[in-house]
Amino acid sequence: MNDMPTPASIGLSREDLPNSYIGRSVPRPNLPKLVQGRATYTDDVVLPRMLHAAFLRSPHAHARIAAIRTEAALAVPGVVRVFTGADLAKVCDPWVAVLDHLKGMKSAPQHPLPLERATWQGEAVVAVLADTRAAAEDGVAALEVDWDPLPAQTDMETALDAGTVVIHPELGDNLVFTRTATKGDVDAAFAAAHKVVEATFVTGRHTGVTLEPRSIIADYNRADGTLTVHQATQAPHMMQTVYAKHLRMEEGQVRVICKDVGGSFGIKVHVYPDEVAVAAVARILGRPVKFIADRFESFASDIHARDHRIKARMAVEADGTIIGFDVDDLTGIGPYSVYPRTSAMEGNQVVNLVGGPYDFAHYRCTTRVVLQNKAPTCQYRAVGHPIATAVTEGLMEMAARELGMDPIELRRRNMIRDDAYPFTSPPGMRFEGLSHHASLDKLLEMVPVARIRADQEAQRKRGVYRGLGFAAFIELTNPSPFMYGIGGARISAQDGCTVRMDPDGSVVASSGVTEQGQGTEAILAQIVAHGVGVPVERVKIITGDTLNTPYGGGTWACRGAGIGGEAALQSALALKAQILEVAGAMLQAAPESLDIVMGHITDRATGAERMSLHELGRIVYFRGDTLPRDLPRELVQTRHFITKEYPFAFTNGIQACWAEVDTDTGMVKLLEHWVVEDCGRVVNPLLVDEQVRGGVVQGLGGALYEHCVYDERGNLLTTTMADYLVPMSAEMPDIHVGHVETPTKESLLGAKGAGEAGTAGAPGALMNAINDALAPLGAHVLEQPFTPARILAALGRF
Amino acid sequence: MKWPALGYLRASSLDELWRALGEGAQILAGGQTLLATLAFRLSEPGTLVDITRIPELRGISVAGGVLRVGALTRHAELGRDALVARHAPLLTQAVPHIAHPAIRNRGTIGGSLAYADPAAELPACAVALDATLVLARAGGERRVKATEFFTGLLTTALEPGEIIAAVEFPLAGPSQRTVILEVARRSGDYAMTGLAAVLDLGADGRIASPRLTFFGVGEGPVLAARANAALEGRALDATAIAAAQAALDADLDPPADLHGPPAMKRHLCRVLLGRALQSFTPATEQAA
């Protein structure tokens, strides 16, 4: 615990104040503009002299670029310029996506457009700039490129074999990163175990599918030497650094503006070569350049994720006590590690998180991260968590079946005790405070297990197969510099907020965290209103502008509420203290005797209104002459926050899924889904519940439908919304959400992240439900997505 | 992607249409497939000729012993039309399976049949109901049976300068039984496999004129000749269903696709066949 003030010590009466907004389901202030079509997405921004970019993308998974002929494209009406990789390399330096703390990691230099070879189908190779996007596409169609196709490395299982295609010969092999975490003596412990269950799990390569595709306008102004980038991104300050560094500018010469963003899910926190190409082109042309990815480009060039094969074993005692886990994870990440967060994180998370909810002694987990000629993979919502959870919880259900134990009882026996914290897990994760047992108890209050088991039994007699599956999980949120900063990346783990009061008593807060549709601005407004003491309608929030917000990391890894929210609370409380000092001088009262309630200075003891903030503002800003000469009157305060004690604020939870499998067609019908999660302090229950539900839906999507399918030559077969199936509302079950609140003691607010819990647990819960349904038939499925073909094959139906 | 540059012409009568159809012209009706292919630049017609204002192509009527459905009939109109529900109930049953409401509000029966997607519902229904397509051209028209109309993958008997003017369906008799079933990954998706089943069930419980037609399993609608022959004249019972399922395999030659291998599609067709015929059995009808 750091020396942060507690609610009692600063006199914050959280529950008693009329403007106590923390913990309240306040409607999102920015919702009307979103639903009325009055939001400002990057594509809504139109600048004078703006050009549009379209890219010729590689039709091959791996090919040498023998020649590029541009004459015909340049002759297309409306086409202004054509740029190749060599053209852009003159102004833009390549990047290598490795982090120092990921020992031994390697990757190849990547340019905005490749110089010699295309290494995945869909990689942008040539940029055409034109007056309109349509003309730019006409120009792309008129380009002539001579390709020398090369053999493609597409199977991660053979990526490290002798004689395989080495995608970047200068690296020596296709191994990007490997790490093994060990604890105890796995071999001896497993040899002596009562029982060992083992299985090979596969998680399908899928992607984030944001409603708004990747979008950017880069505008280099030669008059003042500045680059202004309008971009749909989660991390404006990180992008500012990237553009400055690789276009050889000062960070202060680059401004990144990020207005409304239509969904991100991690997809928009990475550096995409085509977007850097747009910035480089703008740098060369001195004109604004817009690029909006279309859906085809999204599928072929947005990051993919979760392409893993996991061989896993778990050893148990006869009484169900877990002895340990032994896991071998293999993941293919495409031809480059993605800049600057790297593509090793997902495998690394698997190593960190397997077995997460449980107390056991022996652990060995290895990840190997290898190159492939497919679209690059990187961090997508709940990075690594759904994989680790499915493996852990899949093994738990197998063990329960083998031991003849109730799967709930098996979990209860092994979960880390609620009074055991602080606790360090076998792979070295430090938990400040989790609530596995309380969450399980809460879940069992919500899930009518006895009724469900009776129904399951009755339905089986009718040939209807239903299953109930559980998945407990931990989730890593509120990351410290231990995630990226110590690896050398300029990705900020701290975040700041500036809160000011204007003359009319309204409050404006600018924050370094960002909004992508999840409601970040809504919770910031609640926190600031709560902290200062004004109605939430009186608070305006500014995010997404490197020139006008305190330096921060943005919104990812579930840090918006926990980090950005705490900075907002601390700055709001500081502003409140400043306002009360001024008010005390005006009212000739001790500041401690005053309070601010719903925009009025009140007497703390009696609650009597003494003065409105509007009146206070009038005097401070227009009649400062009437105030004591030395009175500080800066009605603006900035605070920054960073976690100090723990590298991450872990959250926990447990899910249950009730599903029916049609054993003739292999179709899975989702009947009902339950989640209990503990994200610490809940700032806005409505938003947290919807985050959980949205996360569950994305998790179920990856487990049932979503799949980036490549053929053996590296051709992407799922390039439209008709082939790449996202979960739709008609197929989704009712999702019940319950909460246990274990606030983090690192902050006054006590909030941890809530955005990824749903995705972390849902695939494992569904897998277990399906396998519970299939158990009487002697079948099970372990390879996601759980398609009708896989289920029917498991049942031996064809 | 953006559409290529193209011309647009709206015909308000068939005469205008005949004058407009020429080199590079592409008929635009509901546009639910065509407009997507333009965005993908899979087709680059010189001119789109919009036929949606041509009155001769509209309307649903019963005359001369057939139900005539104008080519411009939107799926949503088809689904709520009383004449259709009475005389060709299979069509009414099929409409909820066609994509999503927004698409049903725009897509037309003529467009669906002309595009001839092998996984689409209406081509299969046309075959199952033994419909006749009325094909019009400058100076005349001809009639082609649905079974003859679909000639291969996305290809039809339509000749250059010819359009579908209407579809004629035989009127359903009192003993007709129909059902449409599909296995689709999500509601509104193209079927992995589908079955449009039509047969007459006599008072004696015997099957007559079965026309089981599968979709999503070949280059076009597949009228299951051997399975139908196995059912003809038999009492509808478990033995008949098993016989039809056994015969079905020789009717099918499904290609592999993203959903699975041919063997899986064959299996699903057998399942659908069983479920369809089961739904016609008296016990099922009583239970329903």
XYZ file of C-alpha atoms in Angstrom, chain A residues 133-134 137-138 294 662 664-665 667 704-705 709 717-718 720-721 723 725-726 728 730-731 787-789 792 797-798, chain B residues 1-5 39-41 100 183-187 189 192 258-261 263-264 267-268 270-272 275:
56
model
C -10.260 6.647 -53.205
C -12.047 5.320 -56.299
C -8.214 2.021 -56.733
C -8.359 2.493 -60.495
C -11.988 -1.473 -46.461
C -27.453 -31.120 -32.008
C -27.076 -34.912 -35.914
C -26.025 -31.557 -37.357
C -24.754 -27.251 -34.363
C -17.782 -21.038 -32.316
C -17.520 -18.965 -35.467
C -8.720 -19.707 -42.652
C -9.955 -17.821 -47.664
C -12.061 -15.740 -45.278
C -15.646 -11.119 -46.369
C -18.253 -10.969 -43.640
C -16.978 -16.145 -44.889
C -18.473 -15.343 -39.240
C -18.870 -12.962 -36.340
C -24.731 -12.228 -34.118
C -29.790 -14.034 -32.722
C -27.400 -16.790 -31.674
C -17.644 -26.034 -35.965
C -20.345 -28.504 -36.956
C -17.710 -30.352 -38.998
C -19.692 -34.313 -36.218
C -20.974 -39.101 -37.895
C -19.251 -38.912 -41.253
C -13.519 -0.977 -52.205
C -15.215 1.591 -54.352
C -17.304 0.854 -57.425
C -15.725 1.369 -60.805
C -17.071 4.294 -62.803
C -17.647 -3.064 -54.653
C -15.318 -6.055 -54.941
C -14.746 -5.148 -58.580
C -31.876 -10.766 -43.173
C -28.387 -26.083 -41.533
C -26.815 -22.644 -41.419
C -24.034 -21.501 -39.098
C -26.006 -18.409 -38.097
C -29.579 -17.353 -38.803
C -26.448 -17.240 -43.455
C -24.349 -25.299 -45.384
C -15.148 -23.776 -45.805
C -17.741 -25.571 -43.697
C -16.489 -29.072 -44.272
C -15.806 -32.006 -46.573
C -18.903 -36.503 -46.574
C -20.223 -34.067 -43.995
C -24.490 -36.710 -43.826
C -26.336 -33.428 -43.303
C -29.532 -37.452 -44.921
C -30.359 -35.763 -41.623
C -32.453 -33.094 -43.349
C -36.314 -34.513 -40.510
